[in-house]
Backbone as a chain_set.jsonl record, in Angstrom:
{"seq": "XXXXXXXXXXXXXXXXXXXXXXXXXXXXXXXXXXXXXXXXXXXXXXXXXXXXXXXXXXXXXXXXXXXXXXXXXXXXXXXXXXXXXXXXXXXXXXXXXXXXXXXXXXXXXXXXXXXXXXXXXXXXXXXXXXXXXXXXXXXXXXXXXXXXXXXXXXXXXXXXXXXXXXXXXXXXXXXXXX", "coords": {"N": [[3.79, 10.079, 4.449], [0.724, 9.588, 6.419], [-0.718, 11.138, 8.965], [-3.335, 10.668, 11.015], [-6.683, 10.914, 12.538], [-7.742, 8.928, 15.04], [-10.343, 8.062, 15.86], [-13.208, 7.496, 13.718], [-14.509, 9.283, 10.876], [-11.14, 8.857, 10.573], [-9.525, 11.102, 9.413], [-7.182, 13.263, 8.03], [-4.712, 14.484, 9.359], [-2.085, 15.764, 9.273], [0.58, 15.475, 7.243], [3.896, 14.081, 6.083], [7.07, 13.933, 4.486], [9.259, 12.249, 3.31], [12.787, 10.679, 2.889], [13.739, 7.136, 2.136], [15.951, 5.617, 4.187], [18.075, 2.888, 1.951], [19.667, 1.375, 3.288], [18.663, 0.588, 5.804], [16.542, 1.032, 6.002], [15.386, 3.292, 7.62], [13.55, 6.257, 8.317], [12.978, 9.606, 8.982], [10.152, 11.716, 9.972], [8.827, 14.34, 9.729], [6.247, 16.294, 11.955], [3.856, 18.624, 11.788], [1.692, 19.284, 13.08], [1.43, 17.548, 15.251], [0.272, 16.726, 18.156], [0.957, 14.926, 21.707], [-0.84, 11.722, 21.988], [-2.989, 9.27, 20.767], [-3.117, 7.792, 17.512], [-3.425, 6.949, 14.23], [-1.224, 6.311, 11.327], [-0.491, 6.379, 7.789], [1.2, 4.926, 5.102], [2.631, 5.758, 2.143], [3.79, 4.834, -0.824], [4.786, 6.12, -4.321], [4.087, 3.902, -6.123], [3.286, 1.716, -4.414], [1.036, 0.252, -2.214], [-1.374, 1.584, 0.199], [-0.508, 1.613, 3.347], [-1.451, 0.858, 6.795], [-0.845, 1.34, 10.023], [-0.958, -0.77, 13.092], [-3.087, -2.348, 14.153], [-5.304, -0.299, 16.776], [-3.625, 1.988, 16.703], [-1.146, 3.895, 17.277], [0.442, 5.484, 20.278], [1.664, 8.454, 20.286], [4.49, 11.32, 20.895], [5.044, 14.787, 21.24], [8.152, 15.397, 19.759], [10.502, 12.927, 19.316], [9.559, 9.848, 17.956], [9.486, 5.961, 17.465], [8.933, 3.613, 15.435], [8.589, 0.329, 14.05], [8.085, -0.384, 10.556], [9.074, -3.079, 9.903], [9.216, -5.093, 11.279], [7.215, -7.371, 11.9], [4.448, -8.377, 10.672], [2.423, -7.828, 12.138], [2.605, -5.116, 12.597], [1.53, -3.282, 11.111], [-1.673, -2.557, 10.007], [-4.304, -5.176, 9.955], [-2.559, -6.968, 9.354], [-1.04, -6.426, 6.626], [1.493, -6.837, 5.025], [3.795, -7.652, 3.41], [6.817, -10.789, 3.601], [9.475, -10.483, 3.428], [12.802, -11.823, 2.749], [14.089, -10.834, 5.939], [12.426, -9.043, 6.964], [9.282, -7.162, 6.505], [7.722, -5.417, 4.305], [5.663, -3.14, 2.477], [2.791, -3.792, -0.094], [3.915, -3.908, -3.123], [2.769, -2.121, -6.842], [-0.128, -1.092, -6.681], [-0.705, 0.378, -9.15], [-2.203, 2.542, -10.445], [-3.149, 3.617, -7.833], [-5.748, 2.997, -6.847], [-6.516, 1.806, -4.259], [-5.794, -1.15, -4.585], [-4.335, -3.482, -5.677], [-4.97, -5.44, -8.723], [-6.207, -6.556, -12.004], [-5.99, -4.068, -13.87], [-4.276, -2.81, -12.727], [-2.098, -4.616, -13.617], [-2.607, -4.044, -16.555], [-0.888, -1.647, -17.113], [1.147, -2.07, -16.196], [2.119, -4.016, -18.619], [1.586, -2.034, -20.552], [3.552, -0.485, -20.373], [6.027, -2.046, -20.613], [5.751, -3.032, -23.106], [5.941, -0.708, -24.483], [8.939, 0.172, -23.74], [9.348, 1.287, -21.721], [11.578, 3.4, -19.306], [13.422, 4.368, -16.725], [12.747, 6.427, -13.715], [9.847, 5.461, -13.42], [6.479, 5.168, -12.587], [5.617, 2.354, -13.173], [8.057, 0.581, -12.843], [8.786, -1.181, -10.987], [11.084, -2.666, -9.137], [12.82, -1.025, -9.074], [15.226, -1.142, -11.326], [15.353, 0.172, -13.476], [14.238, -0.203, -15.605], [11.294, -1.223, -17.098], [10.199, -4.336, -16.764], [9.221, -7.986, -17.489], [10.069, -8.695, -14.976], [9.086, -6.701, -12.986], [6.296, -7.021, -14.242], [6.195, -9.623, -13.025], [5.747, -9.129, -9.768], [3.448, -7.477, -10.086], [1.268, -9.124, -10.905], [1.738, -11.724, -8.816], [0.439, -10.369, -6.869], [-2.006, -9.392, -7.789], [-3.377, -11.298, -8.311], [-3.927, -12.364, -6.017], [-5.502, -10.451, -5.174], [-4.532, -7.854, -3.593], [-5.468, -5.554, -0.871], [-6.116, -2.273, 0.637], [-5.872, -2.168, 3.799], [-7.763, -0.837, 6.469], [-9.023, 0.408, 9.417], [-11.536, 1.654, 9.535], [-12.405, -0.801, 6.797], [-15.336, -2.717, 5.879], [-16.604, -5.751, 6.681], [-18.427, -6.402, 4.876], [-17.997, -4.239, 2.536], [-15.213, -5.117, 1.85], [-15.468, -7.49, 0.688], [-17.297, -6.768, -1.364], [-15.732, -5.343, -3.152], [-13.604, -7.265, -3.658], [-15.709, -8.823, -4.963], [-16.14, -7.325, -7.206], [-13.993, -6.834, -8.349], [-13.371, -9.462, -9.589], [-15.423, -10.31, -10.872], [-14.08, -8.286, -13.138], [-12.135, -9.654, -13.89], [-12.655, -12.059, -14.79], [-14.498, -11.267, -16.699], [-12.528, -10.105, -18.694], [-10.825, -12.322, -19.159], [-13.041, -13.761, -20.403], [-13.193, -12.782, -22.426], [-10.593, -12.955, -23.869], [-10.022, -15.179, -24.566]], "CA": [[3.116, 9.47, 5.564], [-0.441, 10.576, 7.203], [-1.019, 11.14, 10.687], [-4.617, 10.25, 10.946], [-7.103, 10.571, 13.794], [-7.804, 7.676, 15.384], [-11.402, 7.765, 15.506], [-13.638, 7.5, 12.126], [-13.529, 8.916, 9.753], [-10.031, 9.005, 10.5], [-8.973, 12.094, 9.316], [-5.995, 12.988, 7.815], [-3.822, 15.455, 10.322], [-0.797, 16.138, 8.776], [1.465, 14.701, 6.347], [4.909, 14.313, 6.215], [7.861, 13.172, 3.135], [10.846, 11.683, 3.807], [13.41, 9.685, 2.028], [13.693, 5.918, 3.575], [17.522, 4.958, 3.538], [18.096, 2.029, 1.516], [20.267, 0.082, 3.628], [18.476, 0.475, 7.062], [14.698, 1.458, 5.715], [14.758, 4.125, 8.61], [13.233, 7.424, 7.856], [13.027, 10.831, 9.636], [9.11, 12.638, 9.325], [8.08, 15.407, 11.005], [4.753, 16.444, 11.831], [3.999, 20.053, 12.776], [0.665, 19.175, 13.725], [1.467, 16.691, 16.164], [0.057, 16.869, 19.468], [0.694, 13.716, 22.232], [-2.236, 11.104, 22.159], [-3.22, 8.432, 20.238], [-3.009, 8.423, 16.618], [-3.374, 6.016, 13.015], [-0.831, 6.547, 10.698], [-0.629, 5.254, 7.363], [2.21, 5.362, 4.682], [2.229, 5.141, 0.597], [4.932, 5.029, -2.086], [3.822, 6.054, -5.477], [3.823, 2.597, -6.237], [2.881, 0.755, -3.412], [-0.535, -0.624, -1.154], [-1.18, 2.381, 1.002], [-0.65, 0.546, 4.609], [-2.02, 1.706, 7.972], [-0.262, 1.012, 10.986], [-1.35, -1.578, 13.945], [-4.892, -1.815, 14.771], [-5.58, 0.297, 17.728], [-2.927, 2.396, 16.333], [0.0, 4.063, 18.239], [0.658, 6.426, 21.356], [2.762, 9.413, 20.063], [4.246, 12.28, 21.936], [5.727, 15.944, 20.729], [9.538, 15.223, 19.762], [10.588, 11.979, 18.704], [8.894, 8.618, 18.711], [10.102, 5.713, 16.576], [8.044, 2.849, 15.227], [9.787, -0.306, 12.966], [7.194, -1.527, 10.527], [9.232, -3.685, 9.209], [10.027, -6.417, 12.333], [6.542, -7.59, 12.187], [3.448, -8.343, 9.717], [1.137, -7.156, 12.944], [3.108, -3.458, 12.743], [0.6, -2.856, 9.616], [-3.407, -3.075, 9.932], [-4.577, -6.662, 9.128], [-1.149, -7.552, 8.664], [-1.269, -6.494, 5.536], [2.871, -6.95, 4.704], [4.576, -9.402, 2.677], [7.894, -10.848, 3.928], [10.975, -10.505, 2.143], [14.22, -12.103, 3.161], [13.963, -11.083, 7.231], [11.733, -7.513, 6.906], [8.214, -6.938, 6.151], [7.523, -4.656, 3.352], [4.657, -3.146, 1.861], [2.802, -4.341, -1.243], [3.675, -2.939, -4.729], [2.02, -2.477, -7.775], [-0.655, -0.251, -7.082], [0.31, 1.711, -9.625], [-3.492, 3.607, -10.018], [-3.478, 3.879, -6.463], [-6.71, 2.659, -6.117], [-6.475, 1.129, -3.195], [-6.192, -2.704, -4.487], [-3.978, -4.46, -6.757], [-5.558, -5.929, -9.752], [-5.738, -6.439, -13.439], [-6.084, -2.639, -13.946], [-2.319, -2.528, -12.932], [-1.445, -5.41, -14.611], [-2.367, -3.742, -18.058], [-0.287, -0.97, -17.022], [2.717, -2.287, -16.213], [2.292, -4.766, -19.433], [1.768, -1.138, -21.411], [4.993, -0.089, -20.532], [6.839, -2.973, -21.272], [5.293, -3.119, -25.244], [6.716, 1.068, -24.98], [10.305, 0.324, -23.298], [9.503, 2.665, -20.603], [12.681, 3.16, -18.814], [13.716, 5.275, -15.975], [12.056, 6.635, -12.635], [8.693, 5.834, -13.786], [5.857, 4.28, -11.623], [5.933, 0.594, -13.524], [9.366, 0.36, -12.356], [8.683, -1.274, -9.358], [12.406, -3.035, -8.765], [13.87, -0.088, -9.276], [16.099, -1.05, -12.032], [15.595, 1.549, -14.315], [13.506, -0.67, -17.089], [10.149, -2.05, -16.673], [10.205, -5.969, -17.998], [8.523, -8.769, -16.913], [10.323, -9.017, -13.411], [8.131, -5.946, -12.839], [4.793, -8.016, -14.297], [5.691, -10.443, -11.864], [5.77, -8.851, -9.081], [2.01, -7.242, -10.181], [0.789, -10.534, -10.83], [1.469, -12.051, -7.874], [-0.182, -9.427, -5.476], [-3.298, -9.154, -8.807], [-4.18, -12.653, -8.355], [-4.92, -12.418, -4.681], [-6.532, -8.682, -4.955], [-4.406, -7.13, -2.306], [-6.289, -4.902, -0.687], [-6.021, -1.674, 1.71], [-6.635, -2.686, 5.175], [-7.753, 0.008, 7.463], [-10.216, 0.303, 10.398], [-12.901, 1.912, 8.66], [-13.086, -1.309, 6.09], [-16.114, -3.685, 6.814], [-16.359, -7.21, 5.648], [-19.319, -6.571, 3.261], [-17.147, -3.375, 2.233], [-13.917, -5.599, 0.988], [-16.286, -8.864, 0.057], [-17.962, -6.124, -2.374], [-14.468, -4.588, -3.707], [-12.963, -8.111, -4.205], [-16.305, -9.759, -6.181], [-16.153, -6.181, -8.05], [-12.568, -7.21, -8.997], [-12.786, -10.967, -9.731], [-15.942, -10.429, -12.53], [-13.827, -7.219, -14.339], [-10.76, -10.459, -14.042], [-13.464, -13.135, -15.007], [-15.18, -10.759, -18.025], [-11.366, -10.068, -19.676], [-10.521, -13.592, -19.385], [-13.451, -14.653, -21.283], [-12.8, -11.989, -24.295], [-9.301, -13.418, -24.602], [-10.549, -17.016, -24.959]], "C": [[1.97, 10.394, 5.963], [-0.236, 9.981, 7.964], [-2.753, 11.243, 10.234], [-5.172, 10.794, 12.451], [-7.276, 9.208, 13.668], [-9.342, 7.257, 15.74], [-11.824, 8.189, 13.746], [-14.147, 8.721, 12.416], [-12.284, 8.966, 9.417], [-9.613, 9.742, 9.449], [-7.631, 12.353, 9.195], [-5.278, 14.428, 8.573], [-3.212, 15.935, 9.851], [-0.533, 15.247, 7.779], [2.914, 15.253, 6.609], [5.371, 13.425, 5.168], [9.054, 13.572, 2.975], [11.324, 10.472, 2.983], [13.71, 8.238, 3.082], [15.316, 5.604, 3.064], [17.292, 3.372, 3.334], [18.676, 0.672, 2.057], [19.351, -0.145, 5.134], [17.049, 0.481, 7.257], [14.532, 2.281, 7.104], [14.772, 5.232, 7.765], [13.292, 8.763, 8.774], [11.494, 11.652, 9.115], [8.97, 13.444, 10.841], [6.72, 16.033, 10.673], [4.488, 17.64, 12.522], [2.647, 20.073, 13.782], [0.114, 18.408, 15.225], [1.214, 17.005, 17.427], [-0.088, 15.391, 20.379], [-0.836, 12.878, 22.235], [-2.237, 9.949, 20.815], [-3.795, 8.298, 18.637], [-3.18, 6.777, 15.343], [-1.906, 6.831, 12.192], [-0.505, 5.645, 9.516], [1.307, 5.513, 6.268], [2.077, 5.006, 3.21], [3.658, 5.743, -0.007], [3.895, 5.706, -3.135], [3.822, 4.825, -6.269], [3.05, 1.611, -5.728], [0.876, 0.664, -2.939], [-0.031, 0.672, 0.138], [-1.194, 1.223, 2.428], [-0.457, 1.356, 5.785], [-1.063, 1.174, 9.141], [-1.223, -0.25, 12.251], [-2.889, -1.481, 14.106], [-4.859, -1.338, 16.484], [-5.131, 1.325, 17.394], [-1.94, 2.831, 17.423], [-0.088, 5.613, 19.482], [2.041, 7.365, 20.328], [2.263, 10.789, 20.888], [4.921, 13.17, 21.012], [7.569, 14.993, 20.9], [9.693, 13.896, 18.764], [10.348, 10.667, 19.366], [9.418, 7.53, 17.023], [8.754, 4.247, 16.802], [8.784, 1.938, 13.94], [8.306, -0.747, 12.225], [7.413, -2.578, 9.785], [9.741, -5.228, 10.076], [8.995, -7.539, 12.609], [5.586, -7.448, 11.011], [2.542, -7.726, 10.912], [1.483, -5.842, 13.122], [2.223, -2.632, 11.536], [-0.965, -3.591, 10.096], [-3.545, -3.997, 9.209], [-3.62, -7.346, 8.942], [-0.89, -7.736, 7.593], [0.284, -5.982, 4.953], [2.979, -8.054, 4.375], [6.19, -9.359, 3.653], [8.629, -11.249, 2.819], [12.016, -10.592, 2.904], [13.544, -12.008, 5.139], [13.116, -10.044, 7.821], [10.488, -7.548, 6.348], [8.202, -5.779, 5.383], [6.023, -4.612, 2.723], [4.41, -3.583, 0.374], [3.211, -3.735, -2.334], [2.957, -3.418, -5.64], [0.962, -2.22, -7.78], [-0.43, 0.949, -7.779], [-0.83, 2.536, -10.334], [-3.841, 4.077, -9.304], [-5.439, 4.59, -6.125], [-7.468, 1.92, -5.135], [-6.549, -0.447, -3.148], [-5.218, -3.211, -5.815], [-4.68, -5.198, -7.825], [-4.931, -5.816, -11.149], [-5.674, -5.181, -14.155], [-4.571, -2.138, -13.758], [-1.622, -3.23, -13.576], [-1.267, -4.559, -15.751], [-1.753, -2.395, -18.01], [1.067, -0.774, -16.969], [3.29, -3.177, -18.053], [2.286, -3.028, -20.721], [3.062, -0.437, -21.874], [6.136, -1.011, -21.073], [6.55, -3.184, -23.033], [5.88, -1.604, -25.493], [7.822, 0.877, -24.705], [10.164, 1.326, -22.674], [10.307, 2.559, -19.783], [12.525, 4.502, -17.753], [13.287, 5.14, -14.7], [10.586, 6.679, -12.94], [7.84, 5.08, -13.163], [5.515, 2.547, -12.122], [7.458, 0.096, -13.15], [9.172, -0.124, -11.37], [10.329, -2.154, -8.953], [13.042, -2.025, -8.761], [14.93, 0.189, -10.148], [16.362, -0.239, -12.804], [14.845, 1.123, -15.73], [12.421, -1.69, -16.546], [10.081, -3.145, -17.773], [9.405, -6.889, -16.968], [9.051, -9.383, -15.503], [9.533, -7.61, -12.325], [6.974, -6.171, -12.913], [4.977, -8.582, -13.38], [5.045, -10.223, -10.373], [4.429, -8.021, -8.562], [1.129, -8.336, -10.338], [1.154, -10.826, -9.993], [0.581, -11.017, -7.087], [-1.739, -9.381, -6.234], [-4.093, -10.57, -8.183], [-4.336, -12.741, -7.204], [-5.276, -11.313, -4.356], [-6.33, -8.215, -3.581], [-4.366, -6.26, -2.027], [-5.643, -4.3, 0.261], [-6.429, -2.2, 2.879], [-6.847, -1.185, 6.087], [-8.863, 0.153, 8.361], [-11.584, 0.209, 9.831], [-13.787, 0.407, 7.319], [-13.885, -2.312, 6.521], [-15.897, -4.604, 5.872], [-16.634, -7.24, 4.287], [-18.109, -5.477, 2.451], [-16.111, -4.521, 1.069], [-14.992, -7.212, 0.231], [-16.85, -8.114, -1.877], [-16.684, -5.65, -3.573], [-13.799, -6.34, -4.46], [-14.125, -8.89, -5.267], [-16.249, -8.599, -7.229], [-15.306, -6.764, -9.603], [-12.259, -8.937, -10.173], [-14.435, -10.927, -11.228], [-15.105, -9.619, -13.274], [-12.902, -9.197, -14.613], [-11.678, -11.448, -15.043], [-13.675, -13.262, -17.051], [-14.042, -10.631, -18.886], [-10.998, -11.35, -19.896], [-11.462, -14.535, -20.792], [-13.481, -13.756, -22.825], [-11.546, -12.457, -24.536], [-9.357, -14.277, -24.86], [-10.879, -16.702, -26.372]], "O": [[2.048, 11.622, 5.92], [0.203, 8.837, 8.076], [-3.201, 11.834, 9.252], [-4.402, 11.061, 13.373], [-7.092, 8.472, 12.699], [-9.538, 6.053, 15.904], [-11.193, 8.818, 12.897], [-14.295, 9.253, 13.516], [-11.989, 9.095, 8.229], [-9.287, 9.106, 8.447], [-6.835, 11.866, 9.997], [-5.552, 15.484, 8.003], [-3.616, 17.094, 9.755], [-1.304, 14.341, 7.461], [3.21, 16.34, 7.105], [4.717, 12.457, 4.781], [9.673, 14.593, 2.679], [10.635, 9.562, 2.523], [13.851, 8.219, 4.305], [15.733, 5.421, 1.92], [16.638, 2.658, 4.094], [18.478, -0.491, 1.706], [19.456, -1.295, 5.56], [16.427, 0.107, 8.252], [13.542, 1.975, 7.768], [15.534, 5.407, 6.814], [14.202, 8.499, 9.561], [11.52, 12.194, 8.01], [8.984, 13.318, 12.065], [6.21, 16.238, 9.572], [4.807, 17.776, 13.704], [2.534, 20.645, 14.866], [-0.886, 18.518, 15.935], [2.097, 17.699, 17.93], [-0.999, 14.634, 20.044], [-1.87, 13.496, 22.49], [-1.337, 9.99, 19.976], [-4.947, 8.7, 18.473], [-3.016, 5.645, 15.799], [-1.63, 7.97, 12.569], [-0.258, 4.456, 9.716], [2.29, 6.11, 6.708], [1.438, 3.986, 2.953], [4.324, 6.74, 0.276], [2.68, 5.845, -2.994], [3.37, 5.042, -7.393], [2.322, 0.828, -6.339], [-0.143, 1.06, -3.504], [1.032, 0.774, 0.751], [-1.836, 0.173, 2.425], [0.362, 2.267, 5.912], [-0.416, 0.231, 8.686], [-2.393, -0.41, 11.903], [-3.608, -0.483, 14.153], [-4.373, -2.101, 17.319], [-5.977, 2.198, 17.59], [-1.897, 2.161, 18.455], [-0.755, 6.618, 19.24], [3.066, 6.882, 19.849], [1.201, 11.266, 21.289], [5.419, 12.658, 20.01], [7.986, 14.268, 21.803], [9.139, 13.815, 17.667], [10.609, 10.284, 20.506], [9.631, 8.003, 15.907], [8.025, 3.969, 17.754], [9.4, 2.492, 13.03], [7.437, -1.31, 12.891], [6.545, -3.123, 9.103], [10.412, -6.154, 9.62], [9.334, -8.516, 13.277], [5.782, -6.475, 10.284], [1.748, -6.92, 10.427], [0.704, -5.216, 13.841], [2.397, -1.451, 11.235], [-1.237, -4.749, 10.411], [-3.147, -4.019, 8.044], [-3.744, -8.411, 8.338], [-0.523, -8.842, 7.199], [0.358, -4.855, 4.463], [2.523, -9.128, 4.766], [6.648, -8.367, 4.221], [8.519, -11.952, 1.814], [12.308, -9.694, 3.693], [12.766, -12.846, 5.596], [12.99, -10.02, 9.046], [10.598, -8.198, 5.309], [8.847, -4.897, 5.951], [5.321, -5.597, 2.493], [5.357, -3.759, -0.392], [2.599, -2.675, -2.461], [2.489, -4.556, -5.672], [0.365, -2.787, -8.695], [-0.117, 2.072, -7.384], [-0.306, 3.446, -10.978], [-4.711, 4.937, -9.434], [-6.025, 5.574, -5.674], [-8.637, 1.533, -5.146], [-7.066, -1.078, -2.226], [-5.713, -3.207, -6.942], [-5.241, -6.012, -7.092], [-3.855, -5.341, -11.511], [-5.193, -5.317, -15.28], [-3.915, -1.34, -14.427], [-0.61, -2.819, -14.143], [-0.131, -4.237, -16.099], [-2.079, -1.758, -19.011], [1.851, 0.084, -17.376], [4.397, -3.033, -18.573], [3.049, -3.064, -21.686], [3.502, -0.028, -22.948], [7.004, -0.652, -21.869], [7.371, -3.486, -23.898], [6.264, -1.306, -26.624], [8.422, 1.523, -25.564], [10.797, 2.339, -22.969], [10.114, 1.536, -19.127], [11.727, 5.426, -17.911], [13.294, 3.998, -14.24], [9.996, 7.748, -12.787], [8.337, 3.963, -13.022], [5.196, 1.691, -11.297], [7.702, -1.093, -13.351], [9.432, 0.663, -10.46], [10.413, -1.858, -7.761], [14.172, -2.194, -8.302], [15.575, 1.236, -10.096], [17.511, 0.177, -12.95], [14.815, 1.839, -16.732], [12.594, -2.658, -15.805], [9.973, -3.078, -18.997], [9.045, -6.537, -15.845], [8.547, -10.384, -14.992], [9.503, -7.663, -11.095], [6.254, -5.774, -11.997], [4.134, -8.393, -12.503], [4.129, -10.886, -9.886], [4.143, -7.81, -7.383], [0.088, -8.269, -9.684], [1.173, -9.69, -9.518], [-0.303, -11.749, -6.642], [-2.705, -9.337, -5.471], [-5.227, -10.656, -7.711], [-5.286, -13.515, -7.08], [-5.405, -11.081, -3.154], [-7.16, -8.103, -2.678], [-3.471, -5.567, -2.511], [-4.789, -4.909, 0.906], [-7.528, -2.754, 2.868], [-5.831, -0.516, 6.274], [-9.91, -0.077, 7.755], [-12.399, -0.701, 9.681], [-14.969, 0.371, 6.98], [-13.463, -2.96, 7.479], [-15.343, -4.551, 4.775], [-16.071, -7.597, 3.252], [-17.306, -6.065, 1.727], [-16.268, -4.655, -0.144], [-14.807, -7.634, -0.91], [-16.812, -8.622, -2.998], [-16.908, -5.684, -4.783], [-13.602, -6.459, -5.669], [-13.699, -9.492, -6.252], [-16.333, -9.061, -8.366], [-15.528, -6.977, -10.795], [-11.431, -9.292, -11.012], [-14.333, -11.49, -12.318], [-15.138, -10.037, -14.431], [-13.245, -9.833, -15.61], [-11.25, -11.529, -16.195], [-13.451, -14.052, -17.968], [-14.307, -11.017, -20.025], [-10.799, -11.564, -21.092], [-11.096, -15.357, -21.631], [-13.746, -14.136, -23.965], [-11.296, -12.356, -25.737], [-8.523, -14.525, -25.731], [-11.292, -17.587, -27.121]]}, "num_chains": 1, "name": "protein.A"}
């Protein structure tokens, strides 16, 4: 997790890395840097869609302050959470962590699957322990609508520019496989 300022260029404060329990998705971070006041924070897997917290962002004080972002798609900038079952979760399948889902991860996860890459390895996104095409899926869906970082700093033209970027590389591979 970063602690951010909360004005631009939002600045990264601290960090903190903590395990999320599996049955409850609560975590425990601490931040040595932390001083009360008003703050961004964002959070990334090595898998996942880095995702920022609320727009305005949050009031934190020295000690402990607790924040769910999973009760709510507006607990994430832009509301940029999928729902699953009754919990909001961030996206996976940035697995370049370049801030956007695409066909660039696709042919990454599809690399591993033609190797039998097995284990704790970042195409794993279920967790099972073998990257197969319930792993593609799960990059394909999020590829084909180019889901994107959300965070204060991005402007329209900004993501307008990032997604037509995305949709000729998608366009130009499409028409070499024809």
């Amino acid at each position: 997790m970063f602690l951010r300022n909360i004005n631009s260029p939002y600045q990264i404060i601290d960090t903190a890395i903590a395990d999320i329990d599996s049955v409850n998705l609560k975590s425990t971070f601490n931040f040595i840097n932390l001083q009360t006041g008003n703050y961004y924070f964002s959070v990334k897997t090595k898998n996942s869609l880095e995702t920022w917290c609320r727009s305005g962002g949050i009031n934190l004080s020295v000690g402990t302050n607790n924040y769910d972002m999973t009760s709510s798609a507006s607990q994430a900038y832009g509301n940029n959470m999928i729902l699953k079952g009754s919990r909001y979760c961030v996206y996976s399948g940035n697995i370049n962590n370049d801030q956007i889902i695409d066909a660039d991860d696709l042919v990454i996860v599809d690399n591993d699957i033609l190797n039998y890459a097995g284990g704790d390895v970042l195409t794993n996104l279920n967790g099972d322990g073998i990257v197969d095409i319930d792993d593609m899926a799960i990059v394909d869906r999020n590829a084909a609508n180019l889901i994107l970082v959300e965070w204060p700093g991005l402007t329209p033209e900004m993501r307008r520019n990032y997604k037509l970027k995305n949709k000729m590389i998608l366009s130009n591979s499409a028409r070499r496989i024809k």
